[in-house]
Rosetta silent file (secondary structure, phi, psi, omega in degrees, C-alpha in Angstrom):
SEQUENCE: XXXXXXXXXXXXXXXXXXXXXXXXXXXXXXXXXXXXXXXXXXXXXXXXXXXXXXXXXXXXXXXXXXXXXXXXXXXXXXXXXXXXXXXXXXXXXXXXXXXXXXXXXXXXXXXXXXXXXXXXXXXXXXXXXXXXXXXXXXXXXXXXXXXXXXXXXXXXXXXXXXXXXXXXXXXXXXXXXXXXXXXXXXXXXXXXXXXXXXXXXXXXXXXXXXXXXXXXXXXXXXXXXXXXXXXXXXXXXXXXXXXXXXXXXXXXXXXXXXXXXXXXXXXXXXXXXXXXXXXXXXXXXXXXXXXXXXXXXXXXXXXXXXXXXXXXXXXX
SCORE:     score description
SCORE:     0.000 S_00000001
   1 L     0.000  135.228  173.524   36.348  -43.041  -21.991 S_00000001
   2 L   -88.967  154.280 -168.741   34.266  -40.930  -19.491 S_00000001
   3 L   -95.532  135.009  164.676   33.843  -36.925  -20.365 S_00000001
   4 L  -110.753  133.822  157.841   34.742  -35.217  -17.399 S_00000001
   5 L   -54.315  123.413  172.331   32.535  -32.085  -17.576 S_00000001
   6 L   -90.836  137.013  151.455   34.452  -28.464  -17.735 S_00000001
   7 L    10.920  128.246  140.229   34.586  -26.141  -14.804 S_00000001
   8 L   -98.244  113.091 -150.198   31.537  -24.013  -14.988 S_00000001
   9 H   -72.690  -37.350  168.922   33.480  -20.839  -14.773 S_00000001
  10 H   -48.125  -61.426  178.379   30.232  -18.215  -14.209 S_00000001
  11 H   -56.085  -23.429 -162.924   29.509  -20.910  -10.873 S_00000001
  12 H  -102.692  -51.097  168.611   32.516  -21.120  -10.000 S_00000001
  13 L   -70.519    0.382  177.524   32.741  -17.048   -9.369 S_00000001
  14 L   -55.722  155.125  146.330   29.546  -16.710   -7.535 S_00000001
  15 L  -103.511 -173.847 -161.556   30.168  -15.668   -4.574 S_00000001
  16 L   -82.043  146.058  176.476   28.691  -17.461   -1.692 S_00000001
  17 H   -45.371  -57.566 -177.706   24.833  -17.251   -1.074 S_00000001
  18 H   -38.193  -65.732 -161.862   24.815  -17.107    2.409 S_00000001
  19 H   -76.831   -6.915  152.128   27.127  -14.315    2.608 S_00000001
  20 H  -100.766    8.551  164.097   24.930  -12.027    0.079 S_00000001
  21 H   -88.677  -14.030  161.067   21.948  -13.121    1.641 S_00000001
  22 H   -81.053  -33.752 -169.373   23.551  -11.579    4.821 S_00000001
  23 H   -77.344  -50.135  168.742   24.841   -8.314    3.020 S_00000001
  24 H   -58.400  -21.957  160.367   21.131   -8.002    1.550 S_00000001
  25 H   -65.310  -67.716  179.192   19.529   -7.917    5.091 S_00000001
  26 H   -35.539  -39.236  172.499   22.114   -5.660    6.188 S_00000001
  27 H   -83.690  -25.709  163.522   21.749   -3.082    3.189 S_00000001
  28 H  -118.796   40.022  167.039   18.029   -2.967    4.108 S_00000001
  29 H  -149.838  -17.357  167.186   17.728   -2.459    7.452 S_00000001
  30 H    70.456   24.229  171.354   21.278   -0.338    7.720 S_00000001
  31 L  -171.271  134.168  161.639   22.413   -2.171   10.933 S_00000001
  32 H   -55.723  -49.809  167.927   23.730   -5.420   11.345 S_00000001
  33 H   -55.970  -51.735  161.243   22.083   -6.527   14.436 S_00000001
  34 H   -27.811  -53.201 -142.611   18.713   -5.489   12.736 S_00000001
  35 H   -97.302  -30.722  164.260   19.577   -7.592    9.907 S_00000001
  36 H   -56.012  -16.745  175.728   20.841  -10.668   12.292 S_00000001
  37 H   -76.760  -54.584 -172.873   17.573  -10.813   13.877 S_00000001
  38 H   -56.502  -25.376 -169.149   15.824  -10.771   10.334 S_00000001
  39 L  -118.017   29.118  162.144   18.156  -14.099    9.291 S_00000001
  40 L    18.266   88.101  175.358   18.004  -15.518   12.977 S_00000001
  41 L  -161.564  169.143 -166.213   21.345  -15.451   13.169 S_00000001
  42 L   -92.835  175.393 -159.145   24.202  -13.979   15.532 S_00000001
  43 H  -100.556  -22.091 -157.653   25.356  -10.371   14.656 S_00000001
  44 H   -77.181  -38.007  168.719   28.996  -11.771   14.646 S_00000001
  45 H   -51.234  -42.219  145.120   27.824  -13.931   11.612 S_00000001
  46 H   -13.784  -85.266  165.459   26.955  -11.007    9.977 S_00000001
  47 H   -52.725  -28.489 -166.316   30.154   -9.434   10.071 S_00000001
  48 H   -81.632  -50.054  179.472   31.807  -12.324    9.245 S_00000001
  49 H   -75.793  -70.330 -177.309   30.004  -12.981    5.766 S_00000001
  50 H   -41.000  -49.922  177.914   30.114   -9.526    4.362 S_00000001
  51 H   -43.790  -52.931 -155.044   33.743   -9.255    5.362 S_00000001
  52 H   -53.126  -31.294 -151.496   34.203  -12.611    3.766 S_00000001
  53 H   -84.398  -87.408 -149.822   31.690  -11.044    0.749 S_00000001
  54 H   -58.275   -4.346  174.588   34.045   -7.516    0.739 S_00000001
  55 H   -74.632  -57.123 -158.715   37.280   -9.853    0.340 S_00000001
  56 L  -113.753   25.226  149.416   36.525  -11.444   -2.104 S_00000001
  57 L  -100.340   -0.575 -165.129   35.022   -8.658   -4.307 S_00000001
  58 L    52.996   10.316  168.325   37.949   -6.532   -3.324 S_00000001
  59 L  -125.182  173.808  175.007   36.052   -3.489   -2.398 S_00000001
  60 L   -73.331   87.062 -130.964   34.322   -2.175    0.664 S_00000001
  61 L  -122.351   13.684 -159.929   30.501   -2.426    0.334 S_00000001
  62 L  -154.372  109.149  157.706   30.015   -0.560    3.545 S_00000001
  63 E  -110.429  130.863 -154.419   30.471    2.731    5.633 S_00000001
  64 E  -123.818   92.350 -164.834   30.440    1.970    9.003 S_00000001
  65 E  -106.833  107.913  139.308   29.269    5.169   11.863 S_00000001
  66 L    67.176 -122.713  169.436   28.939    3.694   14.949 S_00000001
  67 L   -72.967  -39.697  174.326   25.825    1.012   14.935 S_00000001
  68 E  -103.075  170.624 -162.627   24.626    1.982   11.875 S_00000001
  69 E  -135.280  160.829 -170.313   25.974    1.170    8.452 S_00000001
  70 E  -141.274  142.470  154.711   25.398    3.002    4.662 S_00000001
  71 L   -29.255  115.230  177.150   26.086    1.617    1.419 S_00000001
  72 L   -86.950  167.698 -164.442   29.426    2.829   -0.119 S_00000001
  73 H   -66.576  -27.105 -166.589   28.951    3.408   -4.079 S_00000001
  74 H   -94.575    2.866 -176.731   30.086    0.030   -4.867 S_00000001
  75 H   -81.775  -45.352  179.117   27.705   -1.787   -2.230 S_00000001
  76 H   -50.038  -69.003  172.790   24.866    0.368   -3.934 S_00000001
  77 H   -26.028  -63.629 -176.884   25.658   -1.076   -7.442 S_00000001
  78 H   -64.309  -42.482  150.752   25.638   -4.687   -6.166 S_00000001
  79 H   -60.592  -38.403  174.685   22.513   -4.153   -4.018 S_00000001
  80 H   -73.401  -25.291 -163.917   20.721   -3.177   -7.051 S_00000001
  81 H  -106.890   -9.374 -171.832   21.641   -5.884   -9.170 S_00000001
  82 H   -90.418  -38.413  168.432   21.502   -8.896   -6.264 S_00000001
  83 H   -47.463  -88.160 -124.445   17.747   -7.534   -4.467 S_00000001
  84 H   -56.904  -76.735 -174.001   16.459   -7.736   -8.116 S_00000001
  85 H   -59.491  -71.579  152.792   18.020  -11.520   -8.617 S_00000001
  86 H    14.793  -76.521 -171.535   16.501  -12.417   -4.895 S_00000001
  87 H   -41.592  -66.135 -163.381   13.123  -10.941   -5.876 S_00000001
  88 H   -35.410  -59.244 -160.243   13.431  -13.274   -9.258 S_00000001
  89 H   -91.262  -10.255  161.923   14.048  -16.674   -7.166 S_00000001
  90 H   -72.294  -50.710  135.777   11.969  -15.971   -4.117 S_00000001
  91 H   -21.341 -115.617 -174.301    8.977  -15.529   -6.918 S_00000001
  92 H   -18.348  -43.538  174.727    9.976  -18.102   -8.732 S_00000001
  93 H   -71.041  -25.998 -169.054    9.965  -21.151   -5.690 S_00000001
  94 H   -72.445  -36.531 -171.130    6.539  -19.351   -4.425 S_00000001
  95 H   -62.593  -79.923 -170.255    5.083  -20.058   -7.987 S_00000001
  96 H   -21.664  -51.199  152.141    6.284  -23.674   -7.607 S_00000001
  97 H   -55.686  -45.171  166.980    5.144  -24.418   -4.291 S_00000001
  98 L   -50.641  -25.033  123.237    1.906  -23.165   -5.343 S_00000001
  99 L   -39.601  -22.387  177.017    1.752  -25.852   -8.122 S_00000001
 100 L  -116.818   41.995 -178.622    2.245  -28.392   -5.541 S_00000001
 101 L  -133.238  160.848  165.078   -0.608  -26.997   -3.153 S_00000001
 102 L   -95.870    9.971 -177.760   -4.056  -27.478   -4.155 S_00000001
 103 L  -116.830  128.396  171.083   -4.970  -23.639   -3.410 S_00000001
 104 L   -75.578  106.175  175.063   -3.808  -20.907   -5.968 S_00000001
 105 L   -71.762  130.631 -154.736   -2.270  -17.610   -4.703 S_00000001
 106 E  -128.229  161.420  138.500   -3.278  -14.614   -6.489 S_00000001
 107 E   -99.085  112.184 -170.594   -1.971  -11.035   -5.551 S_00000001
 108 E   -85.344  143.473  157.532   -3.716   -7.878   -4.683 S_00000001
 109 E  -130.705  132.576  166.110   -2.248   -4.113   -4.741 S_00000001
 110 E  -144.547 -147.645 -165.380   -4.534   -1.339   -3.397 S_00000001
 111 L  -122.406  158.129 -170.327   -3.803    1.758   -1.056 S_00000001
 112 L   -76.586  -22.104  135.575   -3.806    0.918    2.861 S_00000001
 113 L   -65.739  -73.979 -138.154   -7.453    2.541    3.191 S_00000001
 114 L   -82.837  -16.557 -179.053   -9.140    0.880    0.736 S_00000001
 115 H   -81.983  -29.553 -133.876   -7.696   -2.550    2.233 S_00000001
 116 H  -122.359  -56.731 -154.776   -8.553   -1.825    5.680 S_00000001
 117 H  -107.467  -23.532  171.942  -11.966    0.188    5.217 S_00000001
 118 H  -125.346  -36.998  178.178  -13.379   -1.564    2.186 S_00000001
 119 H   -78.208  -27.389  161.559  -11.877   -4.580    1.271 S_00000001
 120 H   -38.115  -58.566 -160.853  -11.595   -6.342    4.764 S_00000001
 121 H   -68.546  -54.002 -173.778  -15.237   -6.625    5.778 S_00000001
 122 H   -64.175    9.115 -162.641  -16.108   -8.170    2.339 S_00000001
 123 H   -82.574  -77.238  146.243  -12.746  -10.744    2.376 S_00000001
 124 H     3.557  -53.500 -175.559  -15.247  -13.334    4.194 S_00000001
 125 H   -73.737  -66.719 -158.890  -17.404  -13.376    1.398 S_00000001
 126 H   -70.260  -39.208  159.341  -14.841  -13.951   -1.218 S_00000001
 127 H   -53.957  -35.660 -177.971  -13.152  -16.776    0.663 S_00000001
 128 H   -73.734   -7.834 -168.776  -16.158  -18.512    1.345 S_00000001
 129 H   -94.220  -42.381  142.499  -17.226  -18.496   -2.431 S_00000001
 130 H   -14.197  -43.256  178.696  -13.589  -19.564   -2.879 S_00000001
 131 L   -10.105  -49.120  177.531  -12.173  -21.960   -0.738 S_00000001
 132 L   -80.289   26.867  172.280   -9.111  -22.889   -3.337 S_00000001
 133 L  -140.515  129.891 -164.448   -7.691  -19.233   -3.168 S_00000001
 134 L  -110.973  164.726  161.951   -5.461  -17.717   -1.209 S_00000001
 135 E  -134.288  156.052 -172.228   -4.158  -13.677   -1.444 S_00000001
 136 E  -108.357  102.212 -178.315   -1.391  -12.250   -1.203 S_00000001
 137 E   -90.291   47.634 -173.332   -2.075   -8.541   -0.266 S_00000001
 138 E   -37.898  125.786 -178.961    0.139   -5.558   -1.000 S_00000001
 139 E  -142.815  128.839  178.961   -1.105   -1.885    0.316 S_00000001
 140 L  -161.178  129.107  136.994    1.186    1.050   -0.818 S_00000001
 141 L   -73.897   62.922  111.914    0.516    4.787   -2.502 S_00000001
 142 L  -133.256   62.830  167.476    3.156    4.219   -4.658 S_00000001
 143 L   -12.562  -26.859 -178.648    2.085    2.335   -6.994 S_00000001
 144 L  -114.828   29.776 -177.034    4.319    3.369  -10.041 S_00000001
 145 L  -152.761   48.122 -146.925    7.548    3.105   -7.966 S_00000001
 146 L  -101.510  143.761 -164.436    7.009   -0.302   -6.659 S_00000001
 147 L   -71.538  145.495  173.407   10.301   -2.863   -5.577 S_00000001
 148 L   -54.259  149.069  171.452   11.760   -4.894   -8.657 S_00000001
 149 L    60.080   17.553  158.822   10.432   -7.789   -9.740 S_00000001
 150 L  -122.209  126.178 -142.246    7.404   -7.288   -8.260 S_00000001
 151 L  -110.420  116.871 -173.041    4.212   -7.899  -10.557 S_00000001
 152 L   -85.075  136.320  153.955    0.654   -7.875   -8.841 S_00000001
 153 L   -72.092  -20.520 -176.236   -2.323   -9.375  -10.709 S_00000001
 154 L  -119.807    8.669  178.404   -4.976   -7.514   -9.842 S_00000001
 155 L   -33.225  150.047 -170.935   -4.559   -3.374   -8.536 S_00000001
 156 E  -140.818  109.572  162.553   -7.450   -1.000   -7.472 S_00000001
 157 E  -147.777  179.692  166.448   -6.197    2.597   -7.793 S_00000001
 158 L  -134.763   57.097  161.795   -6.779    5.723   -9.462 S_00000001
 159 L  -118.334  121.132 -178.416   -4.460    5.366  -12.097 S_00000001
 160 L   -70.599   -6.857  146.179   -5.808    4.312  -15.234 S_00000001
 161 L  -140.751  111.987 -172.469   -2.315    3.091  -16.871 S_00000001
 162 L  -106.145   -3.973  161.011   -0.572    1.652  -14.104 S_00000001
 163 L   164.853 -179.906 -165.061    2.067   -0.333  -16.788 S_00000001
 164 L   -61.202  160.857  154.826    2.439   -2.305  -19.669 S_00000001
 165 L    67.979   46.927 -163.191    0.258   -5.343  -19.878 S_00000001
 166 L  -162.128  143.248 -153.820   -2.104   -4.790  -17.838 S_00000001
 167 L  -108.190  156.355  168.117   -6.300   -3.984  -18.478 S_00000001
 168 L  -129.371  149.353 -171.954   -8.080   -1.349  -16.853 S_00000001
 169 L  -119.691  110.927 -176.495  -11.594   -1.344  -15.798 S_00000001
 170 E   -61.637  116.977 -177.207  -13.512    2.193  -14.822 S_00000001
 171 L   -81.486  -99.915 -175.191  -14.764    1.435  -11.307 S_00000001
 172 L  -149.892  133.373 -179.085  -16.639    4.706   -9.638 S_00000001
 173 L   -66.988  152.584 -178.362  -16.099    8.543   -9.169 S_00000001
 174 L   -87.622  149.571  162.005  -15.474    9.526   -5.378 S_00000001
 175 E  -135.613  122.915 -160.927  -17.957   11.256   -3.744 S_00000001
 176 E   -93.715  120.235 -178.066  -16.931   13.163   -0.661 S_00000001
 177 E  -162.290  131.699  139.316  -18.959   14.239    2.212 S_00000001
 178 E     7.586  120.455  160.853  -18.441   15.374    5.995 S_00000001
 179 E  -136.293  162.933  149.127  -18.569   12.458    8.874 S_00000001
 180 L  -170.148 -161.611 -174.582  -18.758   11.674   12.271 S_00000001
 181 L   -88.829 -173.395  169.042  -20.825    9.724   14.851 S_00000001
 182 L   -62.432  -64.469  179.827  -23.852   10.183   16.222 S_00000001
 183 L   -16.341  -92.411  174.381  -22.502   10.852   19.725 S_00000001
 184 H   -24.595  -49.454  175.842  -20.346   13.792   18.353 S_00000001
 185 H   -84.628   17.567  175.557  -23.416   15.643   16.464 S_00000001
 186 H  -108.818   -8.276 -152.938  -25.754   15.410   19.494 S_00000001
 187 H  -104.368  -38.421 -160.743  -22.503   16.963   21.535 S_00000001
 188 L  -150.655   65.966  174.483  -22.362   19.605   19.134 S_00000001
 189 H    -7.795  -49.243 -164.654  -25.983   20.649   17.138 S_00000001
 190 H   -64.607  -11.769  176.633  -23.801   23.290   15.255 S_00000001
 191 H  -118.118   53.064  137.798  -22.637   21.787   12.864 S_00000001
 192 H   -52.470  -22.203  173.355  -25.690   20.733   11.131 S_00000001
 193 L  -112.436  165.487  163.875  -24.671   24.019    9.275 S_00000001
 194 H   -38.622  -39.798 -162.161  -21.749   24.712    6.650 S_00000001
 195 H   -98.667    3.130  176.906  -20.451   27.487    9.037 S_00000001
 196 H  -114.340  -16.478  162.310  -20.468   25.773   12.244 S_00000001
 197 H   -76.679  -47.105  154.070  -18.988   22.737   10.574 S_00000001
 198 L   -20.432  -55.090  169.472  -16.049   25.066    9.700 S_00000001
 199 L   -72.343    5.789 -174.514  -15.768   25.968   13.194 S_00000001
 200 L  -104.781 -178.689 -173.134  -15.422   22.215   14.961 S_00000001
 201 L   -70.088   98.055  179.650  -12.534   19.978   15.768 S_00000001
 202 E  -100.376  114.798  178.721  -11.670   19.114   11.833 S_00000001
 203 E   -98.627  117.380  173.397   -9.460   16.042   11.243 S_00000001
 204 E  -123.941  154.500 -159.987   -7.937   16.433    7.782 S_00000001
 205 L   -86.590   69.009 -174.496   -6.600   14.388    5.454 S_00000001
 206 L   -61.642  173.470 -164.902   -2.972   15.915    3.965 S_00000001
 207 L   -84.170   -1.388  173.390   -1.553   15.647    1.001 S_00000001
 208 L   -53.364  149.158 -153.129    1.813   14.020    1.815 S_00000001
 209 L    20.009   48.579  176.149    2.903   11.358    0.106 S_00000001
 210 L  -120.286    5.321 -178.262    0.251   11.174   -2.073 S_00000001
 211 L   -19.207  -37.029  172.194    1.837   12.557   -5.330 S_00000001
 212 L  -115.365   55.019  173.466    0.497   10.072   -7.004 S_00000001
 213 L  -104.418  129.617 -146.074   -2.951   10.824   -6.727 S_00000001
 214 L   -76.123    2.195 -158.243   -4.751   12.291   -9.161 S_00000001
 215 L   167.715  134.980  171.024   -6.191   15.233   -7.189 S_00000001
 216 L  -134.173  105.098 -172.542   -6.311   16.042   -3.197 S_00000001
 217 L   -71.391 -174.676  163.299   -9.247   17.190   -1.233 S_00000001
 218 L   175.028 -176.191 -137.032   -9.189   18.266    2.007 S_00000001
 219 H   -87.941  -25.138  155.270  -10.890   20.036    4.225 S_00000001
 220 H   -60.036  -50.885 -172.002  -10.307   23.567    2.149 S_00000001
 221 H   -83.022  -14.982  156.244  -11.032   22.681   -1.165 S_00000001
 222 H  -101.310   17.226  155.246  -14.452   21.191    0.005 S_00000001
 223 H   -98.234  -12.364  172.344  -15.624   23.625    1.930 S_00000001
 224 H   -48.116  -88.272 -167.625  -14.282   26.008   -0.979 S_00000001
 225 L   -22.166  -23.530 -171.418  -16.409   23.994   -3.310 S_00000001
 226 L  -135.354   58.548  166.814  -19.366   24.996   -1.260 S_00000001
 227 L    66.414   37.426  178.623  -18.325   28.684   -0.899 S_00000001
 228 L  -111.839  147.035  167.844  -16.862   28.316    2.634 S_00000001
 229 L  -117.143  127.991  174.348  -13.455   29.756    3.179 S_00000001
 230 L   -72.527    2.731 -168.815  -11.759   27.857    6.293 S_00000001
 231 L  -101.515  -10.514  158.515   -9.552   30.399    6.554 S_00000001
 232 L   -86.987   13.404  163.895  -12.611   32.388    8.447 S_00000001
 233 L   -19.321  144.189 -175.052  -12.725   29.963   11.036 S_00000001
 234 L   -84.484  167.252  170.365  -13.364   32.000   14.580 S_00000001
 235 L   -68.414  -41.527  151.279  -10.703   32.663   16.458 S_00000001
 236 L   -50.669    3.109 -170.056  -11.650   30.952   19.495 S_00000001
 237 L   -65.817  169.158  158.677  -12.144   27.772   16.893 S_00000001
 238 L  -105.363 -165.280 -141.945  -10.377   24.005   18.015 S_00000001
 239 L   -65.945  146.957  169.837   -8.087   22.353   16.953 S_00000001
 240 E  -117.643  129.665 -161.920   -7.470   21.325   13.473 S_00000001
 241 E   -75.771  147.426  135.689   -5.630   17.788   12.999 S_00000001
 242 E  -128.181  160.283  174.840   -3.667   16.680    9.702 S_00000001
 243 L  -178.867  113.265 -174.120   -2.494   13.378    9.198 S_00000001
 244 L   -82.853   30.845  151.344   -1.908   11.629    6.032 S_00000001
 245 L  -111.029  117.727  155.513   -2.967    8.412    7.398 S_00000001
 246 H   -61.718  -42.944  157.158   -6.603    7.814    6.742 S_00000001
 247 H   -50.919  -36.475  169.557   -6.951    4.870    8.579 S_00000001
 248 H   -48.702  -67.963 -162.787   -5.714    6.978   11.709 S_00000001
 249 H   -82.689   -3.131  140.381   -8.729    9.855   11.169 S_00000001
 250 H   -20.889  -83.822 -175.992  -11.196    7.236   10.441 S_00000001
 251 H   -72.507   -0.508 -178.010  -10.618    6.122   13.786 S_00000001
 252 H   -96.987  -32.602  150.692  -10.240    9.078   15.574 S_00000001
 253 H   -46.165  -68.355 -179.768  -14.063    9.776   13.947 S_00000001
 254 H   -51.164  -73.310 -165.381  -15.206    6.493   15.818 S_00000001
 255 L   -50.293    0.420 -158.792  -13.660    7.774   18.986 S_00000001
 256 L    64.946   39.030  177.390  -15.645   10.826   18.964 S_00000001
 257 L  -147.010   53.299  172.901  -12.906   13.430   18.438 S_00000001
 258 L   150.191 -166.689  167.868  -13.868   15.449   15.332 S_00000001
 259 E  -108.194  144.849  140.122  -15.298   15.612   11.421 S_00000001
 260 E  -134.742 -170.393 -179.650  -13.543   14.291    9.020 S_00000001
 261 E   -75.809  158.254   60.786  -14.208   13.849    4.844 S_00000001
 262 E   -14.164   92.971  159.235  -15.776   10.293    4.211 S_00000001
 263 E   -78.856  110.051  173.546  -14.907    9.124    0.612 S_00000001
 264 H   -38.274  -23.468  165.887  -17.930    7.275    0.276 S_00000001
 265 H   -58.022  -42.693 -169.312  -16.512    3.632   -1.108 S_00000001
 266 H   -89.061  -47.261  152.090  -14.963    3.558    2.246 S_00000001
 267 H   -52.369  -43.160 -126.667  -17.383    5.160    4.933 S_00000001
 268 H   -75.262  -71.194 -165.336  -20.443    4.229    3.328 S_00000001
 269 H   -44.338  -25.723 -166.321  -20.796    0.803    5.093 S_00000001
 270 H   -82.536  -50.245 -146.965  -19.912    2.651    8.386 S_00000001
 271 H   -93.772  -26.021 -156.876  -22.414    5.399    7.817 S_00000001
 272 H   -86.062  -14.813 -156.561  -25.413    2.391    6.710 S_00000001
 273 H   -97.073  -21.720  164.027  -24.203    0.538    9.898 S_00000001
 274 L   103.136   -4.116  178.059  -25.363    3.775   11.955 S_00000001
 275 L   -89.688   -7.615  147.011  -21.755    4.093   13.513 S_00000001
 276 L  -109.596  143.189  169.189  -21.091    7.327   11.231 S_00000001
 277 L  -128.509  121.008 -177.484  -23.277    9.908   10.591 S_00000001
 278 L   -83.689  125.446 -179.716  -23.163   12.854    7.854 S_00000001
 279 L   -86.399    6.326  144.288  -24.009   16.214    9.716 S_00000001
 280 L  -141.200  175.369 -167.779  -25.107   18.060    6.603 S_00000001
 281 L   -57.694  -50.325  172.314  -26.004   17.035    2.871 S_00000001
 282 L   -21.235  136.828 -175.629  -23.621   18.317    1.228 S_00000001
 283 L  -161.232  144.976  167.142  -21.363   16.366   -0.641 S_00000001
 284 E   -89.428  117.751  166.756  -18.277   16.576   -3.395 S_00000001
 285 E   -98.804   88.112  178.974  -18.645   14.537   -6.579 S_00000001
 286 L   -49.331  117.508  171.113  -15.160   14.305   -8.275 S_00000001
 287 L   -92.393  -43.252  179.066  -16.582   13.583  -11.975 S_00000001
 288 L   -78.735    6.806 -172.155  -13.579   13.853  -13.839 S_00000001
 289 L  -128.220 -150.222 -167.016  -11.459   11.529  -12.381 S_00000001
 290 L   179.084  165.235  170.434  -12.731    7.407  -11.821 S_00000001
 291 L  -122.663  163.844 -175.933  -10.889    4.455   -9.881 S_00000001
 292 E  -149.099  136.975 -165.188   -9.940    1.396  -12.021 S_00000001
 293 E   -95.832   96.310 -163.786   -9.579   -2.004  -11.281 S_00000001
 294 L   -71.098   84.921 -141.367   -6.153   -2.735  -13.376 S_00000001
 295 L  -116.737  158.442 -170.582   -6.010   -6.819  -14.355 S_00000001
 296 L  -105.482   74.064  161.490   -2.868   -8.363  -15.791 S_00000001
 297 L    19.181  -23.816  176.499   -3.545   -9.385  -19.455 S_00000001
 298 L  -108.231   31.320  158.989   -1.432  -12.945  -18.803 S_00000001
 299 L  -148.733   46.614  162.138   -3.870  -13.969  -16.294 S_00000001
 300 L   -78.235  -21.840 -170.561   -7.134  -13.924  -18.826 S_00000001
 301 L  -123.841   25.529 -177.633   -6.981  -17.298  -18.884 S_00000001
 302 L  -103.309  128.638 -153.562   -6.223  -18.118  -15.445 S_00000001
 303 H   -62.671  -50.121 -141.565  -10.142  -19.362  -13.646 S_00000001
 304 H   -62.672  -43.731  176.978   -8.865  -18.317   -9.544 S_00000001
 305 H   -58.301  -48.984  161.686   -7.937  -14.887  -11.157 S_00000001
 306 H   -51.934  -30.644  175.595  -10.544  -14.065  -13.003 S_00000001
 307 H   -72.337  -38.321 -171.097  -12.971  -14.702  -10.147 S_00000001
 308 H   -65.854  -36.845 -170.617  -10.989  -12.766   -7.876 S_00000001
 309 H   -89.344  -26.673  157.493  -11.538   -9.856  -10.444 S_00000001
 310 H   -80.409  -10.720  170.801  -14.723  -10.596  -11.504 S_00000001
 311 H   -82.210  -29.278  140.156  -15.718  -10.649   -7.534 S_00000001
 312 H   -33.374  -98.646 -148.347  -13.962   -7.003   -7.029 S_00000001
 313 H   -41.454  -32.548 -157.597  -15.826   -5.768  -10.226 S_00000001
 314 H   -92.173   -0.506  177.617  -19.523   -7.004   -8.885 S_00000001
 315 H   -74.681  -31.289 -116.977  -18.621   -5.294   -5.260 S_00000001
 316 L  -157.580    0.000    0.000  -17.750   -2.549   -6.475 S_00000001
């Protein structure tokens, strides 16, 4: 006699993929058309699987004002538990393919400066040494509040236990110091001194969204540090910028249109290359705090990882 196989009843209650892989676009971009673009698909298609989806869960997964759309409590639940299960099996096929490639993908997390201002120009290097490794790069400050199911091998921050399982290695203390070009300090002699650097165009670095940093300079606590109070500025001084993008006031340095702080990991190549220059000596040495190169304790015995971490450790 043949065994007919019983109903698998868990498989049988799924609802259909398509239509929560359309409700998960939709729930993260908060517009349908958005999210029809993202699954190059029609917007009508959209609508159609999430009704089809809100049918046959019997609730409403959606409040719907005009073009855009918000979660309703029970869409939130179900968003939480289906992104997660996504996460799981888009990870999971990337590991696979990556077993059937000959080059092994490894994944970096660092902050959006340090990718941009130190690890780019050295990237070159590591590939060419390399050739069978590819990365996968993640740049975020918020590092301990990071999307489910996702596990980096390697982070460079400056938290020394960033989560279970994971090693940390003391990198280097920052050291802080006044930058700008050449141009700019031939334009403007004065601030060769503490007080006339006070008195210039200052592009500073704010503290927003940076909570999870261990400590935040700016342009007050390091001319504090070297007895200046910025708050005596002249009255006639110009303007002073914030922006908590570094990468912005970097570049706004290069353009000629101010000072800003130089954390030395990141300027330093800039300043050796003769395109920044520091107009006075001075400099802040954070001592008490360190960056750490964080490695994930289930990839000691993996070679492409370990290279990638022993080439970060000798740069650095």
């Amino acid at each position: 006699m043949v065994k007919h196989t019983e109903p698998d009843q868990t498989l049988i209650k799924m609802p259909s993929l398509r239509a929560v892989k359309s409700f998960v676009a939709a729930a993260k971009y908060q517009n349908f058309t958005r999210a029809a673009e993202a699954l190059c698909v029609t917007q009508a298609a959209i609508s159609r699987q999430i009704r089809e989806l809100e049918i046959y869960l019997g609730a409403e997964l959606f409040k719907r004002e005009g073009r855009a759309v918000e979660l309703t409590a029970a869409g939130s639940i179900f968003f939480d538990a289906v992104q997660l299960s996504f996460v799981n099996i888009s990870q999971a096929a990337e590991r696979i393919r990556n077993k059937s490639t000959t080059k092994r993908v490894l994944t970096l997390c660092c902050s959006p400066a340090f990718s941009a201002h130190w690890l780019a120009p050295r990237l070159p290097s590591f590939f060419g040494a390399n050739p069978d490794v590819d990365l996968n790069l993640i740049t975020t400050q918020n590092f301990l509040s990071m999307e489910p199911g996702v596990r980096p091998d390697i982070f460079v921050t400056k938290i020394a236990k960033i989560r279970e399982g994971y090693r940390s290695y003391p990198l280097m203390h920052d050291v802080i110091y006044p930058v700008c070009t050449p141009k700019y300090l031939e334009e403007h002699p004065e601030i060769s001194t503490l007080e006339g650097l006070r008195d210039t165009v200052l592009l500073n670095l704010s503290p927003y969204g940076r909570s999870q940093v261990a400590e935040h300079v700016d342009w007050k606590v390091w001319l504090a540090f070297h007895d200046i109070d910025l708050e005596a500025r002249t009255a006639n001084a110009p303007h002073f910028f914030n922006a908590n993008d570094y990468i912005l006031l970097i570049q706004m340095v290069l353009n000629h249109q101010g000072v800003a702080l130089g954390w030395n990991h990141l300027v330093g190549r800039l300043v050796d290359q003769g395109l920044l220059i520091r107009p006075v000596e001075q400099e802040l040495v954070l001592k008490d705090t360190l960056h750490y190169l964080t490695f994930d304790e289930d990839k000691e015995d993996d070679d492409a990882c370990c290279r990638l971490r022993d080439w970060l450790l000798a740069q650095l």
